[in-house]
Coordinates of C-alpha atoms and ligand atoms in Angstrom, one line a residue:
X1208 CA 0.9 -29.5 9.4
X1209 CA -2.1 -28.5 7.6
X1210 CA -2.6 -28.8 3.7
X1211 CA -2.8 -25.8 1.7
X1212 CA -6.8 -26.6 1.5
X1213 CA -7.2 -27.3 4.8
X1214 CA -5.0 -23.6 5.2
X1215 CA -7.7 -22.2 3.4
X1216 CA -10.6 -23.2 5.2
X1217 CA -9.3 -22.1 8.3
X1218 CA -8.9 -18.8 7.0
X1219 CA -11.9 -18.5 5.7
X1220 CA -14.0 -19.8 9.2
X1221 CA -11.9 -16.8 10.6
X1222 CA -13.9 -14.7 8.0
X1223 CA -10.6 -12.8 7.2
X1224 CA -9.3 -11.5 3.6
X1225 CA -6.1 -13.5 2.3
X1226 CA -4.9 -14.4 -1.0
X1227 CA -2.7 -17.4 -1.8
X1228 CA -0.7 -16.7 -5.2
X1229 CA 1.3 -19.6 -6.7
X1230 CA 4.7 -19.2 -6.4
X1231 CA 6.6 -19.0 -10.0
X1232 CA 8.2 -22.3 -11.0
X1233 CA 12.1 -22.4 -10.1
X1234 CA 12.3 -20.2 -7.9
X1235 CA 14.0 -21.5 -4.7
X1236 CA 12.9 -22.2 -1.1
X1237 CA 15.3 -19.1 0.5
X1238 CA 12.9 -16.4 1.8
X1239 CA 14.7 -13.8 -0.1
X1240 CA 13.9 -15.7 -3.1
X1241 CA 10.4 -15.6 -2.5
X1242 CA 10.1 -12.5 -1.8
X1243 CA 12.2 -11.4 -4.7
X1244 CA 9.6 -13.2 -7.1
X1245 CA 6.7 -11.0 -5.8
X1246 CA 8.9 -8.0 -5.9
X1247 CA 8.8 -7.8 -2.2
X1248 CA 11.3 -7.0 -0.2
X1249 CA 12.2 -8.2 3.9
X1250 CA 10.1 -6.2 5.9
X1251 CA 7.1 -7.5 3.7
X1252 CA 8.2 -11.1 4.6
X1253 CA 6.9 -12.8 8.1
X1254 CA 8.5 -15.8 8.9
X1255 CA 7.4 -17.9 11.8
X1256 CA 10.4 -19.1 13.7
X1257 CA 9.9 -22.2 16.4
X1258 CA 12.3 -22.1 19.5
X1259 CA 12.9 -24.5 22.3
X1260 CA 11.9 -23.2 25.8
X1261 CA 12.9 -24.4 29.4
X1262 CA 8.7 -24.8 29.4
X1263 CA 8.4 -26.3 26.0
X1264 CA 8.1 -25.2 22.2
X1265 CA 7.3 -21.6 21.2
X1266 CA 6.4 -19.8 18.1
X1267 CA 7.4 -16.7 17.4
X1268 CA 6.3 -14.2 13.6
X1269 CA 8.7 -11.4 13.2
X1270 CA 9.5 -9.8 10.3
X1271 CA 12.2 -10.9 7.9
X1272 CA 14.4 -7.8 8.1
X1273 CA 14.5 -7.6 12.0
X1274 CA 16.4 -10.2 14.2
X1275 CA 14.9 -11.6 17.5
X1276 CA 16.9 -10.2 20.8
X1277 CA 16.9 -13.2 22.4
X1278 CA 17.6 -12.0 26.0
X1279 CA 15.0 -9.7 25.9
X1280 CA 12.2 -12.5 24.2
X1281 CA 13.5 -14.9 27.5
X1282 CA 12.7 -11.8 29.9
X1283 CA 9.6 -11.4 28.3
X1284 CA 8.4 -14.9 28.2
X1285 CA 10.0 -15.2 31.8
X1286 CA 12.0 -18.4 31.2
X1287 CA 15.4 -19.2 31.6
X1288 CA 16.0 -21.1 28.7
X1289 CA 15.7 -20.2 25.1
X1290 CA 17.0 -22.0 21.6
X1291 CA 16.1 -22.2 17.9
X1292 CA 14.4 -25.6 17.6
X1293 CA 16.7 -28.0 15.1
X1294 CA 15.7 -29.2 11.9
X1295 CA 14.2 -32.6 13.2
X1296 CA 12.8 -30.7 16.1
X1297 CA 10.8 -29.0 14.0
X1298 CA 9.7 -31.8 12.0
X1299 CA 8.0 -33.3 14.8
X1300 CA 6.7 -30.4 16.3
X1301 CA 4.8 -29.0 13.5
X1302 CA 6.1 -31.4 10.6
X1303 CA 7.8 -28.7 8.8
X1304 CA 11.2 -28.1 7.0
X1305 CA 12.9 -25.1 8.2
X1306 CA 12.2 -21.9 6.3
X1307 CA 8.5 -23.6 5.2
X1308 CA 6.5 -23.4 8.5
X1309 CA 3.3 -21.5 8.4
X1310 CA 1.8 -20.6 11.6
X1311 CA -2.3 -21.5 10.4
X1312 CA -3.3 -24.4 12.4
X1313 CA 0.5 -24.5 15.2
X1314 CA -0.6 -25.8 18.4
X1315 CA 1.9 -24.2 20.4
X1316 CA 1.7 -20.6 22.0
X1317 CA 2.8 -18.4 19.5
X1318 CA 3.9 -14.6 19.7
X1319 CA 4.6 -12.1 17.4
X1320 CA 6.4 -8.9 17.2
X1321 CA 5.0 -5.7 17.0
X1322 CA 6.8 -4.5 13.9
X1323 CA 4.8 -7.2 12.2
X1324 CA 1.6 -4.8 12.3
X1325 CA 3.8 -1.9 11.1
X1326 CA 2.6 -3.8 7.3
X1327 CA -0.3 -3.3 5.3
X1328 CA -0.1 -6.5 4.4
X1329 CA 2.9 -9.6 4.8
X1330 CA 3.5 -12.9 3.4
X1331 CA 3.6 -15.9 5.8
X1332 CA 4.6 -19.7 5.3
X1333 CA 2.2 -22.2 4.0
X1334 CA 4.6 -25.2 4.7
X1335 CA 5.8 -25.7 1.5
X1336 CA 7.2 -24.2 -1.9
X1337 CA 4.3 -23.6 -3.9
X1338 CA 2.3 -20.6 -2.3
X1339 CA 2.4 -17.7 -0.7
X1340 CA 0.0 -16.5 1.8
X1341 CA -0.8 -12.5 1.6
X1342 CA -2.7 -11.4 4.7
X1343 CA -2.9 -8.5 6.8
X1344 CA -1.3 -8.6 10.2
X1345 CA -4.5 -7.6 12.0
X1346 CA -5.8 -11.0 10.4
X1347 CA -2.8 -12.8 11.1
X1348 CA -3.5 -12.0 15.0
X1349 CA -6.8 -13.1 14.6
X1350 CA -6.3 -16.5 13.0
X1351 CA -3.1 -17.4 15.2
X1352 CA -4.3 -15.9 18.6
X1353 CA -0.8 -14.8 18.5
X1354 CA 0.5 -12.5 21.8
X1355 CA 2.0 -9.1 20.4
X1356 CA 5.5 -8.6 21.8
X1357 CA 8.3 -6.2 21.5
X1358 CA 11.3 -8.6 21.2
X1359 CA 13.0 -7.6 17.5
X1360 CA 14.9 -5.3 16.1
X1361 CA 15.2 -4.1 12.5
X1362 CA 18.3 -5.4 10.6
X1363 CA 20.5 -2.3 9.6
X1364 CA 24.0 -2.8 7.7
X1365 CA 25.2 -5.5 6.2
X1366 CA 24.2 -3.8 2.4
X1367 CA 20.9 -3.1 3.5
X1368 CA 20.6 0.1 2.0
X1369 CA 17.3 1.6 3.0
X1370 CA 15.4 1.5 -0.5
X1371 CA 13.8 4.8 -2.1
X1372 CA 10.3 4.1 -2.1
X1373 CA 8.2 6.9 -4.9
X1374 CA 4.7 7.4 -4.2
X1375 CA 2.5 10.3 -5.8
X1376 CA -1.1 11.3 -6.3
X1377 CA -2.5 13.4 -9.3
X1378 CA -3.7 16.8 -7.8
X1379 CA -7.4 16.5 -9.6
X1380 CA -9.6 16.7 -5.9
X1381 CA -9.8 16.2 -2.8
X1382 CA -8.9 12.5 -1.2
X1383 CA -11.2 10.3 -0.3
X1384 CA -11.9 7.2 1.8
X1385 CA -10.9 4.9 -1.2
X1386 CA -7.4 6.4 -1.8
X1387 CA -6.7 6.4 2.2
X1388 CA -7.7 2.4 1.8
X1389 CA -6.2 2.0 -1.2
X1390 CA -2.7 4.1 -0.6
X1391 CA -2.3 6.4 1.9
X1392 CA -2.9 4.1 4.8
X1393 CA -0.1 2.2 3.2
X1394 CA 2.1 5.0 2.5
X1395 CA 2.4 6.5 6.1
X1396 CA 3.0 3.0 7.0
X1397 CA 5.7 2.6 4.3
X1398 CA 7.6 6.3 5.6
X1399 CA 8.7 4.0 8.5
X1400 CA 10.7 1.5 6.5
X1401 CA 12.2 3.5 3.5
X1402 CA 12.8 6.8 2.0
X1403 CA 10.1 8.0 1.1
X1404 CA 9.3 10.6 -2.0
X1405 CA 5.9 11.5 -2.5
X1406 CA 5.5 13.6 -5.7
X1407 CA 2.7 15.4 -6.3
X1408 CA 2.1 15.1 -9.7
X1409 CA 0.2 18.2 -11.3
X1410 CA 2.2 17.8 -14.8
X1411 CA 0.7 14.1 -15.1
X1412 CA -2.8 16.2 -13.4
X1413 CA -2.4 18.5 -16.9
X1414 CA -2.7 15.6 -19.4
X1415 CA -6.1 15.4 -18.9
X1416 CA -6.5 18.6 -17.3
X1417 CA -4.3 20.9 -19.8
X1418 CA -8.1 23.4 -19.8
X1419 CA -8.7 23.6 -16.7
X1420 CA -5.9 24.7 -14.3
X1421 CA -7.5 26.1 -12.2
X1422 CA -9.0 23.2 -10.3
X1423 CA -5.3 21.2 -10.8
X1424 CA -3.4 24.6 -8.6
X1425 CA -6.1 24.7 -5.9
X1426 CA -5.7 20.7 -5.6
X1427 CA -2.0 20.9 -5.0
X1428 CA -1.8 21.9 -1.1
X1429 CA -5.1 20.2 -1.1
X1430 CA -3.6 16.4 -1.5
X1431 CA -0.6 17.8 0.3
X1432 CA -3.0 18.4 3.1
X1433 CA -4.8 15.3 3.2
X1434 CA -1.7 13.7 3.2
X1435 CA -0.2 15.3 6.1
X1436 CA -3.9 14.5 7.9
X1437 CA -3.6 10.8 7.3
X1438 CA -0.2 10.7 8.9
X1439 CA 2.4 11.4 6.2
X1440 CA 4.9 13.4 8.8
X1441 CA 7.2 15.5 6.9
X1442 CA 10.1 14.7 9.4
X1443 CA 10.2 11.5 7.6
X1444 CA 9.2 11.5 4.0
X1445 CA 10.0 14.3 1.4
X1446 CA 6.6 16.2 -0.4
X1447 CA 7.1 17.5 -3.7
X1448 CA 5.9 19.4 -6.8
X1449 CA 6.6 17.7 -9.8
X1450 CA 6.3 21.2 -11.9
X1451 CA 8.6 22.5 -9.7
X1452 CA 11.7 19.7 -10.9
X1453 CA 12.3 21.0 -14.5
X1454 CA 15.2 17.8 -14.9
X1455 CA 11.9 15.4 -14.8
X1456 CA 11.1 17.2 -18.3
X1457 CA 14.2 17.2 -19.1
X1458 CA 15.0 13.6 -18.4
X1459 CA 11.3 13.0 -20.0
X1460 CA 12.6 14.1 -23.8
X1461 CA 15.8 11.7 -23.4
X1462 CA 13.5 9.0 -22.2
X1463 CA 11.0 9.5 -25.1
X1464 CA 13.9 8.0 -27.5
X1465 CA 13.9 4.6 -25.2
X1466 CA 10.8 3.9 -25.7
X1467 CA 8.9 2.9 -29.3
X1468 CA 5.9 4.5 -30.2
X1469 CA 4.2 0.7 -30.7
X1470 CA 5.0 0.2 -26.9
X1471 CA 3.3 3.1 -25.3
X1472 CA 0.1 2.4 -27.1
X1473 CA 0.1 -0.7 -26.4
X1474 CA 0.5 0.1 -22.3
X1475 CA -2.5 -1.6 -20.8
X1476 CA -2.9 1.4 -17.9
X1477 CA -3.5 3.7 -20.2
X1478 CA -5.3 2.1 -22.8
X1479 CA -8.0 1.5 -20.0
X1480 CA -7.6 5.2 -19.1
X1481 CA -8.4 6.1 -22.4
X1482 CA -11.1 4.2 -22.5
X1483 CA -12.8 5.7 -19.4
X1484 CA -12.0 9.1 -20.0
X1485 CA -13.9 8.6 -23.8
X1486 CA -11.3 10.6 -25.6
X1487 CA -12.1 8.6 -28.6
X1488 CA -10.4 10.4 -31.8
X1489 CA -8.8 13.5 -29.1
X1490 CA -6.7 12.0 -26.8
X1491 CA -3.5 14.4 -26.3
X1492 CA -0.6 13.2 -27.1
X1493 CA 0.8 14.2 -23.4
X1494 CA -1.6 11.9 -22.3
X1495 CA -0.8 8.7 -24.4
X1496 CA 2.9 9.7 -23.2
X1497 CA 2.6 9.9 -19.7
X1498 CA 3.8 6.4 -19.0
X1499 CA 7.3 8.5 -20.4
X1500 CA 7.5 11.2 -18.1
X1501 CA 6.0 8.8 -14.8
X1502 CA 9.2 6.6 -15.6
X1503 CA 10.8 10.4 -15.6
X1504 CA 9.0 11.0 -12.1
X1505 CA 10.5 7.6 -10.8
X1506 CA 14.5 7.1 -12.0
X1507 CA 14.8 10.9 -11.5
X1508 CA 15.1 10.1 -7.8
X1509 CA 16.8 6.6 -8.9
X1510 CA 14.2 5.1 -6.5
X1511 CA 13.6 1.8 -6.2
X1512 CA 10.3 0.7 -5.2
X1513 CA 6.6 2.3 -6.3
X1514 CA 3.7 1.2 -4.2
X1515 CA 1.1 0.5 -6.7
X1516 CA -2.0 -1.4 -7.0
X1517 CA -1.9 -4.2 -9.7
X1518 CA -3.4 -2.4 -12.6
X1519 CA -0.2 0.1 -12.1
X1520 CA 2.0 -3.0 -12.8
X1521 CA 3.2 -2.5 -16.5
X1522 CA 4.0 1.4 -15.9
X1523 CA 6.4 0.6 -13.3
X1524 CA 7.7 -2.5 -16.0
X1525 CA 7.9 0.5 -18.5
X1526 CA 10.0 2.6 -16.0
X1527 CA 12.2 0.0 -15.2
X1528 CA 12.5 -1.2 -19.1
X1529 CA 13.4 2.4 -20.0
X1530 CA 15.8 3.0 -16.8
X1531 CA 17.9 -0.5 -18.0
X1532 CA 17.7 0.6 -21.4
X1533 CA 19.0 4.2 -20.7
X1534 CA 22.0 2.0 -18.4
X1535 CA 22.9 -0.1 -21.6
X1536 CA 23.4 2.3 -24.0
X1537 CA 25.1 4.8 -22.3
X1538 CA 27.2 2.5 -20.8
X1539 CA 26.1 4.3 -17.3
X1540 CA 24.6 2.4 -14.1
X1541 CA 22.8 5.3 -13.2
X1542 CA 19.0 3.8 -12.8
X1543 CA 18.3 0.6 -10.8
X1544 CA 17.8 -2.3 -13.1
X1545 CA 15.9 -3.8 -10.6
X1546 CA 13.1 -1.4 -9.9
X1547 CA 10.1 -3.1 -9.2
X1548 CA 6.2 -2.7 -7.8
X1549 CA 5.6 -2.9 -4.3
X1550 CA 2.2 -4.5 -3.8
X1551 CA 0.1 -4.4 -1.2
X1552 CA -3.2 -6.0 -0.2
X1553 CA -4.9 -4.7 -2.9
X1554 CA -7.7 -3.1 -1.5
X1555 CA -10.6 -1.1 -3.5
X1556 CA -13.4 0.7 -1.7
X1557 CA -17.0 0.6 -2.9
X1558 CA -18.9 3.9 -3.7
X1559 CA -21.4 5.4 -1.8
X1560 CA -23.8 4.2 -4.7
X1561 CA -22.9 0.9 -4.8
X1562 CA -20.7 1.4 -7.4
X1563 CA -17.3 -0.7 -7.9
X1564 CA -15.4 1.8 -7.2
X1565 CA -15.8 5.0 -4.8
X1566 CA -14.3 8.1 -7.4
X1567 CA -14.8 11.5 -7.7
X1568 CA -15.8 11.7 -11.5
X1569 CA -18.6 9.3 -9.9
X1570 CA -19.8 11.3 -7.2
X1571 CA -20.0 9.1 -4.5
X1572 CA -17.2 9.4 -2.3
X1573 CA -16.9 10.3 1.2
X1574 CA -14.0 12.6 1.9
X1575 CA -11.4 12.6 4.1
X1576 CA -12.0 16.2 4.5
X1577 CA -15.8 16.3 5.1
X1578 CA -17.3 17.7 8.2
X1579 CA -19.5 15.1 10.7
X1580 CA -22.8 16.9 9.3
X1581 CA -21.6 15.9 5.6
X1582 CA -21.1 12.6 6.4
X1583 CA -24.0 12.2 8.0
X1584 CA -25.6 13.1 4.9
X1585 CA -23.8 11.1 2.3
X1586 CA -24.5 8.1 4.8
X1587 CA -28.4 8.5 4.9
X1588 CA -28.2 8.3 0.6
X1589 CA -26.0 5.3 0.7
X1590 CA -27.2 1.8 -0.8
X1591 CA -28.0 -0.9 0.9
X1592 CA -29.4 -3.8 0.2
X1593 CA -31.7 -3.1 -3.4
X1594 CA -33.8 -5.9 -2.4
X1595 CA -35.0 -5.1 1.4
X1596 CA -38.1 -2.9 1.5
X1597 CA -39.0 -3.1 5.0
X1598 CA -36.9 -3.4 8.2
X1599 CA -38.5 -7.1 8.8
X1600 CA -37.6 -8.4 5.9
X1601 CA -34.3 -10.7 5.9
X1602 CA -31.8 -8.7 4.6
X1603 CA -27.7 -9.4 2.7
X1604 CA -24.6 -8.6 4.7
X1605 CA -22.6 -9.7 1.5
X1606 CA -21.6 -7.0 -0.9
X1607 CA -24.2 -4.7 1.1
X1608 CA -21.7 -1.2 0.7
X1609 CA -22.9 -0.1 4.5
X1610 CA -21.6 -3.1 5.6
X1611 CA -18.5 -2.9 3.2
X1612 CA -17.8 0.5 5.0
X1613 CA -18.6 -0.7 8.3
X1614 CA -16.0 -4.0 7.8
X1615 CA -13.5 -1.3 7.3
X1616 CA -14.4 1.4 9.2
X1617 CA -16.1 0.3 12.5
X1618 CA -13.5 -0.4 15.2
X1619 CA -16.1 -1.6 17.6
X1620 CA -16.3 -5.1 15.9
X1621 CA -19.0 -6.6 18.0
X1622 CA -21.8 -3.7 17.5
X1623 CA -20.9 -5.0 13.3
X1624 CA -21.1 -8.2 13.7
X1625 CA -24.6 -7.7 16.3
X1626 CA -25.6 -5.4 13.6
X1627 CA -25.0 -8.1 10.8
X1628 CA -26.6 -10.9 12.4
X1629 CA -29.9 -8.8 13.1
X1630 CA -30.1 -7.4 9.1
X1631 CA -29.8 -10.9 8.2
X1632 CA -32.6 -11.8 10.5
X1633 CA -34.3 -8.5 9.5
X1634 CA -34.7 -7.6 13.1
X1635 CA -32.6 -4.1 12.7
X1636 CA -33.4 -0.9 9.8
X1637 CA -31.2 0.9 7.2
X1638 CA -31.6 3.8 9.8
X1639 CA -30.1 2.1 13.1
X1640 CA -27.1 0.9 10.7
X1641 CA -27.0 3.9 9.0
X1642 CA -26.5 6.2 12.0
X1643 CA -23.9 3.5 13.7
X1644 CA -22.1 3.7 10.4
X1645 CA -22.0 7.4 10.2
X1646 CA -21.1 7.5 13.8
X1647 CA -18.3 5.1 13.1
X1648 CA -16.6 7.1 10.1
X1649 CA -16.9 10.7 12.4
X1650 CA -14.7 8.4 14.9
X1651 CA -12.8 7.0 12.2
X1652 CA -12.1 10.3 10.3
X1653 CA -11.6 12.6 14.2
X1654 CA -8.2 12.4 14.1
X1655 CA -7.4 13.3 10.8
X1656 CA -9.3 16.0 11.3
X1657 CA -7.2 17.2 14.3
X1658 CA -4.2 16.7 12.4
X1659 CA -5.3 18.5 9.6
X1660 CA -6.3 21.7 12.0
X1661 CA -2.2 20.8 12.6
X1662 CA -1.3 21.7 8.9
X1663 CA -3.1 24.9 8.0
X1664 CA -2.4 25.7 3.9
X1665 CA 0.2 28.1 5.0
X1666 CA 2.1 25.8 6.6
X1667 CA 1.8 23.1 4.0
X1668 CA 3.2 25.5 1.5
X1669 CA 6.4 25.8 3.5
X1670 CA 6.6 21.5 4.0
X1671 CA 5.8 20.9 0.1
X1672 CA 9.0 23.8 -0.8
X1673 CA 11.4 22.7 1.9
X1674 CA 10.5 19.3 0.4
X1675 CA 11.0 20.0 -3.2
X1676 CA 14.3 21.5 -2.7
X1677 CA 15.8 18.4 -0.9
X1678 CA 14.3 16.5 -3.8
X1679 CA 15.4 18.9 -6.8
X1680 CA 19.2 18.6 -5.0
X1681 CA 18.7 14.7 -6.1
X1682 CA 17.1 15.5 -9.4
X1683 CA 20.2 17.8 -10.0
X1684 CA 22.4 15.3 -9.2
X1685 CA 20.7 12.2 -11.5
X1686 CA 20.5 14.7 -14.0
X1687 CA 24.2 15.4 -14.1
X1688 CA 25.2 11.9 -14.8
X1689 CA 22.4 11.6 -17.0
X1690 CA 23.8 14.5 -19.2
X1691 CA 27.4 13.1 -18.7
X1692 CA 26.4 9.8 -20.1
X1693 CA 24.8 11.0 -23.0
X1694 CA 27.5 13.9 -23.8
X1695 CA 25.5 17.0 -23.3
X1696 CA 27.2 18.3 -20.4
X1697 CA 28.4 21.5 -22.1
Ligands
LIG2854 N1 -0.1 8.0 -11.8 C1 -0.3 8.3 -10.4 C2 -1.8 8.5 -10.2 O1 -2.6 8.6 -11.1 C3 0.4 9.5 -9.9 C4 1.9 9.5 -10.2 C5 2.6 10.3 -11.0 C6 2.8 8.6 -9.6 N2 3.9 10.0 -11.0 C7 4.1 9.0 -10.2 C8 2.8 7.5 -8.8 C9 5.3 8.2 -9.9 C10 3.9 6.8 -8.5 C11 5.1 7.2 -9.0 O2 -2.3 8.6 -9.0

């Protein structure tokens, strides 16, 4: 069993991205209890499971809300003989206690199921109580040389109810590559596993945007669009308008009596907000009180989980705060009290420039709707290393954006990594990595462009209003109870 230091250092001489976070005091050792501290729920848990085989010990990851078919594991290992390993087994085997092993640094063949890579990003065992390793499943395969199989089944019944997941995007421009790395990879991942609303949210797009509506209406089909292009398959998840559910305004106005004036300023999302956006003195008073009608957006479809990065953190607190508030004093049960964030790997993207973070207001983003020839383009302006002048000299991988990009981009791994040890050794130009790069993001972005030639506006007008009817029938129905509880149901 390795220590949670020598953990690390494997990780890191796999070069892959991982983040241990300590695991709050008291909470127990029970998976669900671990996951419940990070707001997580089963299918973001991976636990690594150790069996007994006629041909010795086997590991096997497989997500914690799925169930190994142990027949079909034995036909696909092709032995006869198949058993969990006991307790004291396990201790000698890896020198773990049950429901602690990690799978960094087992030297036994190990497999894992496929649903595994259906996650942005799962937490594993680190063979004890006091961390919890976040890591993508693409990582996890490469650190544990694990063999993918297709031996589990998701767990369904037994009070499981599939949770509501709400998701939404402010119709302000076109997407780019840092919101498909930063949610809507994640989001068409997350259709698969949960109800998914995704609101498109041009009331919240007005607070900021009240002059200009022109450019929030031509945005609406627009993130609709890109949405559909990245994968988000309408069969699956429901695509509203948030104009177009008048009980989120409705709901909005009770809400606003939940909530203290002292606690919405004090809201650290928005305070930051206000502080890019240099309102200063004019910040409107639908802007300060967003936070209100988000919560609105969220318990209005009584869902349960928002996929957020950190910095979203205290608005979903604030939803959650208002929804048990609104339950206690009305005496009602109508919002979950246990709404939480659902985190992912928190992944930002670089801007073309360099700059932290790739954003329109910026101008140096790469859309997920630009044509090969405009990519090109934006690739031959990008920033490299500030330091290199000529194509001899030594140049930096590290923090280099065009390598950033290709990290994420680039499937063909070994051209990066060729590509990365001659910049280093300045035996390669900005030009060579510069076309590979573009090359990569035309191949990257080729099928979102066929999928998009799938969902021409027209079409994604019909999806978006078959959508907001099926959600408004929910909204009706919240809103019923809501007005119930509070005795306005004339
Ligand atoms: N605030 C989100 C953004 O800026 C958009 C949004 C509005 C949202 N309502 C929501 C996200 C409800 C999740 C849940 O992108």
């Amino acid at each position: 069993m390795l220590t949670i230091s020598e953990i690390e250092i494997a990780l890191k001489s796999h070069s892959v991205e991982f983040k241990l976070h300590r695991v709050p005091a008291g909470v127990g050792k029970s998976v669900q209890e671990h996951l419940e501290a990070f707001g997580l729920d089963a299918s973001q848990g991976c636990a690594t499971l150790i069996f007994i085989t006629n041909q010795g010990p086997v590991a096997l990851l497989r997500r914690d809300d799925t169930k190994v078919d142990n027949k079909l594991f034995k036909q696909v290992l092709g032995i006869n003989k198949l058993r969990m390993a006991e307790p004291e087994e396990l201790m000698q085997i890896a020198g773990f206690e049950p429901g602690m092993v990690s799978p960094i640094g087992l030297e036994i063949p190990i497999y894992m199921d496929k649903r595994v890579l259906e996650q942005v990003a799962v937490r594993v065992g680190t063979g004890g109580n006091e961390y919890s390793l976040e890591i993508s499943p693409n990582d996890l395969l490469k650190v544990t040389a694990a063999q993918v199989v297709d031996v589990c089944e998701v767990k369904v019944g037994d009070g499981l109810k599939r949770s509501r997941i709400l998701t939404g995007d402010r119709p302000t421009g076109a997407l780019h590559l840092g919101h498909y790395v930063g949610s809507v990879e994640n989001r068409v991942k997350l259709q698969n596993e949960y109800e998914l609303f995704y609101l498109i949210a041009d009331i919240q797009a007005l607070t900021d945007n009240f002059d200009n509506p022109e450019k929030v209406r031509a945005n609406v089909l627009q993130v609709a669009q890109d949405n559909l292009a990245c994968g988000l398959d309408p069969e699956k998840s429901t695509m509203l308008i948030q104009s177009m559910i008048p009980e989120i305004a409705e709901l909005t106005i009770l809400f606003m009596n939940l909530v203290t004036h002292a606690e919405v300023l004090r809201n650290p999302t928005v305070k930051a907000e206000i502080q890019d956006k240099r309102f200063g003195e004019s910040v409107p008073f639908g802007f300060v009180a967003y936070p209100v009608s988000q919560a609105a957006d969220i318990n209005v479809f009584r869902a349960n989980l928002v996929p957020v990065g950190i910095d979203q953190a205290p608005m979903i607190e604030l939803a959650r705060e208002i929804g048990q508030k609104f339950n206690r004093i009305y005496n009602c049960s109508i919002f979950d009290p246990k709404l939480n964030s659902l985190f992912g790997v928190e992944r930002n993207l670089v801007g073309t420039d360099g700059d932290a973070k790739m954003s329109k207001s910026k101008g140096n983003t790469i859309n997920l709707n630009d044509d090969a020839e405009t990519v090109k383009a934006k690739v031959k302006t990008m920033y490299t290393d500030p330091s290199r002048i000529r194509a001899t000299d030594p140049g930096k991988v590290e923090g280099n954006p065009v390598f950033i990009y290709h990290d994420f981009f680039n499937s063909n791994k070994e051209e990066v990594e060729d590509l990365k040890q001659r910049y280093v050794k300045g035996a390669v130009g900005d030009v060579e990595v510069k076309e590979k790069l573009a090359n990569a993001l035309n191949e990257f972005l080729e099928p979102i462009r066929a999928r998009r030639a799938d969902f021409p506006l027209d079409r994604v007008a019909e999806i978006v209003d078959a959508g907001t009817r099926r959600a408004r029938e929910v909204a009706k129905e919240t809103m019923a109870m809501v007005k119930e509880a509070v005795k306005i149901n004339y």
